[in-house]
Amino acid sequence: MRPVRGVAAPVVAGEVDEDARWSDLGVRTEDVAEWKANGLGPFEAALAQGDGFTPTTVTHYRRQLRRIVRPWARRGLDSPEGLRWHQAGFAAGDALRWRSQGVDVATARIRRDGYGRGSTRTGLPGADTRLIGQHRERMD
């Protein structure tokens, strides 16, 4: 049987078009072919690009990069959201813990750094207080 030409293959439900993943993850279109030539997938390339690598400079760091990517992918965080958590300086396990508590990346960063509600640092005012002179006053 001869193959049918000019007919696009159907996308299976749940299957993501790989070209769309490159774009969704913010990988520069002009670099995709080089990332692929280096044997990297969309999430690996996006993480490397976000960490300052180019397709040319990543060559010697592929093994290290894959060790970084593996926990994100295993936990289902090889996505734009996972990329945001990584770029905010979180490990994959920490990102999952924060997410399970319903906390977004920006709030988790603030809390991790010791600010905002639930501050674990002593002596720092929470989000509901302000410093007036030498005294803290609770805001309404």
Short mmCIF file of N, CA, C and O in Angstrom, two decimals, residues 71-137:
data_model
loop_
_atom_site.label_atom_id
_atom_site.label_comp_id
_atom_site.label_asym_id
_atom_site.label_seq_id
_atom_site.Cartn_x
_atom_site.Cartn_y
_atom_site.Cartn_z
N PRO A 71 14.71 14.86 37.56
CA PRO A 71 13.69 14.92 38.61
C PRO A 71 12.45 15.74 38.21
O PRO A 71 11.34 15.43 38.63
N TRP A 72 12.64 16.76 37.38
CA TRP A 72 11.51 17.56 36.92
C TRP A 72 10.61 16.71 36.04
O TRP A 72 9.38 16.74 36.18
N ALA A 73 11.21 15.98 35.12
CA ALA A 73 10.44 15.15 34.20
C ALA A 73 9.74 14.01 34.94
O ALA A 73 8.58 13.71 34.68
N ARG A 74 10.44 13.37 35.88
CA ARG A 74 9.85 12.26 36.65
C ARG A 74 8.61 12.70 37.42
O ARG A 74 7.71 11.92 37.61
N ARG A 75 8.60 13.94 37.86
CA ARG A 75 7.47 14.45 38.65
C ARG A 75 6.42 15.14 37.78
O ARG A 75 5.50 15.75 38.29
N GLY A 76 6.58 15.06 36.47
CA GLY A 76 5.60 15.65 35.57
C GLY A 76 5.70 17.16 35.49
O GLY A 76 4.76 17.83 35.09
N LEU A 77 6.85 17.70 35.85
CA LEU A 77 7.05 19.15 35.83
C LEU A 77 7.92 19.61 34.67
O LEU A 77 8.55 20.66 34.73
N ASP A 78 7.96 18.82 33.61
CA ASP A 78 8.70 19.23 32.41
C ASP A 78 7.75 20.04 31.54
O ASP A 78 7.36 19.66 30.45
N SER A 79 7.38 21.19 32.08
CA SER A 79 6.35 22.05 31.50
C SER A 79 6.74 23.51 31.71
O SER A 79 7.70 23.79 32.43
N PRO A 80 6.00 24.43 31.12
CA PRO A 80 6.29 25.85 31.38
C PRO A 80 6.23 26.19 32.87
O PRO A 80 7.04 26.96 33.38
N GLU A 81 5.29 25.58 33.59
CA GLU A 81 5.21 25.84 35.03
C GLU A 81 6.46 25.33 35.75
O GLU A 81 7.03 26.00 36.61
N GLY A 82 6.88 24.12 35.42
CA GLY A 82 8.09 23.56 36.02
C GLY A 82 9.30 24.43 35.73
O GLY A 82 10.16 24.63 36.58
N LEU A 83 9.35 24.96 34.52
CA LEU A 83 10.45 25.84 34.14
C LEU A 83 10.46 27.10 35.01
O LEU A 83 11.51 27.54 35.46
N ARG A 84 9.27 27.67 35.28
CA ARG A 84 9.18 28.85 36.16
C ARG A 84 9.68 28.53 37.56
O ARG A 84 10.39 29.32 38.18
N TRP A 85 9.32 27.35 38.08
CA TRP A 85 9.78 26.95 39.42
C TRP A 85 11.31 26.81 39.42
O TRP A 85 11.98 27.26 40.35
N HIS A 86 11.85 26.18 38.39
CA HIS A 86 13.31 26.00 38.30
C HIS A 86 14.01 27.36 38.25
O HIS A 86 14.99 27.59 38.94
N GLN A 87 13.50 28.26 37.41
CA GLN A 87 14.12 29.57 37.26
C GLN A 87 14.02 30.41 38.53
O GLN A 87 14.83 31.31 38.74
N ALA A 88 13.06 30.08 39.39
CA ALA A 88 12.93 30.77 40.68
C ALA A 88 13.85 30.17 41.73
O ALA A 88 13.90 30.64 42.86
N GLY A 89 14.59 29.11 41.35
CA GLY A 89 15.58 28.53 42.26
C GLY A 89 15.08 27.38 43.12
O GLY A 89 15.71 27.03 44.10
N PHE A 90 13.97 26.78 42.75
CA PHE A 90 13.43 25.66 43.52
C PHE A 90 13.85 24.33 42.93
O PHE A 90 14.04 24.22 41.72
N ALA A 91 13.98 23.33 43.77
CA ALA A 91 14.18 21.95 43.32
C ALA A 91 12.80 21.39 42.98
O ALA A 91 11.78 21.90 43.46
N ALA A 92 12.76 20.33 42.20
CA ALA A 92 11.48 19.75 41.77
C ALA A 92 10.63 19.31 42.95
O ALA A 92 9.42 19.57 42.99
N GLY A 93 11.23 18.66 43.94
CA GLY A 93 10.48 18.22 45.12
C GLY A 93 9.89 19.38 45.90
O GLY A 93 8.75 19.31 46.37
N ASP A 94 10.66 20.45 46.02
CA ASP A 94 10.16 21.63 46.73
C ASP A 94 9.00 22.26 45.97
O ASP A 94 8.02 22.69 46.57
N ALA A 95 9.11 22.31 44.65
CA ALA A 95 8.03 22.86 43.83
C ALA A 95 6.75 22.06 44.04
O ALA A 95 5.67 22.64 44.20
N LEU A 96 6.86 20.74 44.09
CA LEU A 96 5.67 19.91 44.31
C LEU A 96 5.06 20.16 45.68
O LEU A 96 3.84 20.22 45.82
N ARG A 97 5.90 20.31 46.70
CA ARG A 97 5.38 20.57 48.06
C ARG A 97 4.63 21.88 48.10
O ARG A 97 3.54 21.97 48.65
N TRP A 98 5.21 22.94 47.54
CA TRP A 98 4.54 24.23 47.53
C TRP A 98 3.23 24.14 46.75
O TRP A 98 2.20 24.66 47.18
N ARG A 99 3.26 23.50 45.60
CA ARG A 99 2.06 23.37 44.78
C ARG A 99 0.97 22.60 45.51
O ARG A 99 -0.21 22.94 45.40
N SER A 100 1.35 21.57 46.26
CA SER A 100 0.35 20.78 46.99
C SER A 100 -0.34 21.60 48.06
O SER A 100 -1.44 21.27 48.50
N GLN A 101 0.29 22.69 48.47
CA GLN A 101 -0.30 23.60 49.46
C GLN A 101 -1.06 24.73 48.77
O GLN A 101 -1.54 25.65 49.42
N GLY A 102 -1.13 24.69 47.44
CA GLY A 102 -1.85 25.71 46.69
C GLY A 102 -1.10 27.02 46.55
O GLY A 102 -1.70 28.06 46.33
N VAL A 103 0.22 26.98 46.66
CA VAL A 103 1.05 28.18 46.61
C VAL A 103 1.68 28.32 45.23
O VAL A 103 2.21 27.35 44.69
N ASP A 104 1.61 29.51 44.66
CA ASP A 104 2.21 29.74 43.35
C ASP A 104 3.69 30.11 43.49
O ASP A 104 4.19 30.29 44.60
N VAL A 105 4.38 30.20 42.37
CA VAL A 105 5.83 30.44 42.37
C VAL A 105 6.19 31.75 43.08
O VAL A 105 7.09 31.77 43.93
N ALA A 106 5.50 32.82 42.75
CA ALA A 106 5.84 34.13 43.33
C ALA A 106 5.67 34.13 44.85
O ALA A 106 6.54 34.62 45.58
N THR A 107 4.58 33.55 45.33
CA THR A 107 4.33 33.51 46.77
C THR A 107 5.35 32.60 47.46
O THR A 107 5.85 32.93 48.53
N ALA A 108 5.66 31.47 46.83
CA ALA A 108 6.64 30.54 47.41
C ALA A 108 8.00 31.21 47.54
O ALA A 108 8.70 31.03 48.54
N ARG A 109 8.38 32.01 46.56
CA ARG A 109 9.66 32.74 46.62
C ARG A 109 9.69 33.69 47.80
O ARG A 109 10.67 33.77 48.53
N ILE A 110 8.61 34.43 47.97
CA ILE A 110 8.52 35.39 49.08
C ILE A 110 8.62 34.66 50.41
O ILE A 110 9.38 35.05 51.30
N ARG A 111 7.87 33.58 50.55
CA ARG A 111 7.88 32.83 51.81
C ARG A 111 9.21 32.14 52.04
O ARG A 111 9.70 32.10 53.16
N ARG A 112 9.79 31.58 50.99
CA ARG A 112 11.09 30.92 51.13
C ARG A 112 12.15 31.89 51.61
O ARG A 112 13.01 31.56 52.42
N ASP A 113 12.07 33.12 51.12
CA ASP A 113 13.05 34.13 51.48
C ASP A 113 12.78 34.74 52.85
O ASP A 113 13.52 35.62 53.29
N GLY A 114 11.70 34.28 53.51
CA GLY A 114 11.45 34.71 54.88
C GLY A 114 10.53 35.90 55.03
O GLY A 114 10.49 36.51 56.08
N TYR A 115 9.81 36.23 54.00
CA TYR A 115 8.90 37.36 54.06
C TYR A 115 7.47 36.87 53.88
O TYR A 115 7.23 35.77 53.42
N GLY A 116 6.53 37.71 54.23
CA GLY A 116 5.12 37.36 54.02
C GLY A 116 4.56 36.55 55.16
O GLY A 116 5.20 36.31 56.18
N ARG A 117 3.31 36.14 54.99
CA ARG A 117 2.63 35.34 56.00
C ARG A 117 3.39 34.05 56.24
O ARG A 117 3.92 33.44 55.34
N GLY A 118 3.43 33.65 57.49
CA GLY A 118 4.08 32.39 57.81
C GLY A 118 5.59 32.46 57.77
O GLY A 118 6.26 31.47 57.58
N SER A 119 6.14 33.65 57.98
CA SER A 119 7.58 33.82 57.95
C SER A 119 8.24 32.96 59.01
O SER A 119 7.81 32.94 60.16
N THR A 120 9.28 32.25 58.64
CA THR A 120 9.99 31.42 59.60
C THR A 120 11.17 32.15 60.21
O THR A 120 11.74 31.68 61.17
N ARG A 121 11.51 33.30 59.66
CA ARG A 121 12.60 34.08 60.23
C ARG A 121 12.07 34.86 61.42
O ARG A 121 11.02 35.47 61.35
N THR A 122 12.81 34.86 62.49
CA THR A 122 12.37 35.60 63.67
C THR A 122 12.78 37.04 63.55
O THR A 122 13.80 37.37 62.95
N GLY A 123 11.98 37.90 64.10
CA GLY A 123 12.32 39.31 64.11
C GLY A 123 11.91 40.07 62.88
O GLY A 123 12.05 41.28 62.81
N LEU A 124 11.40 39.39 61.86
CA LEU A 124 10.95 40.08 60.66
C LEU A 124 9.45 40.25 60.72
O LEU A 124 8.72 39.34 61.10
N PRO A 125 8.97 41.41 60.32
CA PRO A 125 7.52 41.60 60.32
C PRO A 125 6.87 40.77 59.23
O PRO A 125 7.48 40.51 58.20
N GLY A 126 5.63 40.35 59.47
CA GLY A 126 4.87 39.63 58.46
C GLY A 126 4.28 40.62 57.48
O GLY A 126 4.48 41.84 57.60
N ALA A 127 3.51 40.11 56.52
CA ALA A 127 2.91 40.97 55.51
C ALA A 127 1.85 41.89 56.09
O ALA A 127 1.51 42.90 55.51
N ASP A 128 1.32 41.54 57.28
CA ASP A 128 0.24 42.33 57.86
C ASP A 128 0.75 43.33 58.91
O ASP A 128 -0.02 43.85 59.70
N THR A 129 2.05 43.61 58.93
CA THR A 129 2.59 44.59 59.88
C THR A 129 3.43 45.61 59.14
O THR A 129 3.87 45.38 58.03
N ARG A 130 3.65 46.75 59.79
CA ARG A 130 4.55 47.75 59.24
C ARG A 130 5.38 48.32 60.37
O ARG A 130 4.98 48.30 61.53
N LEU A 131 6.53 48.81 60.03
CA LEU A 131 7.45 49.36 61.01
C LEU A 131 7.24 50.87 61.09
O LEU A 131 7.32 51.57 60.08
N ILE A 132 6.93 51.36 62.28
CA ILE A 132 6.75 52.79 62.51
C ILE A 132 7.75 53.17 63.59
O ILE A 132 7.62 52.75 64.74
N GLY A 133 8.74 53.95 63.20
CA GLY A 133 9.81 54.27 64.16
C GLY A 133 10.49 52.98 64.54
O GLY A 133 10.97 52.25 63.71
N GLN A 134 10.53 52.70 65.83
CA GLN A 134 11.13 51.46 66.33
C GLN A 134 10.06 50.43 66.70
O GLN A 134 10.37 49.38 67.23
N HIS A 135 8.79 50.71 66.44
CA HIS A 135 7.70 49.84 66.86
C HIS A 135 6.95 49.29 65.67
O HIS A 135 6.72 49.97 64.70
N ARG A 136 6.56 48.05 65.79
CA ARG A 136 5.75 47.43 64.74
C ARG A 136 4.30 47.65 65.07
O ARG A 136 3.87 47.52 66.21
N GLU A 137 3.53 47.95 64.08
CA GLU A 137 2.10 48.17 64.28
C GLU A 137 1.35 47.24 63.34
O GLU A 137 1.65 47.16 62.15
#
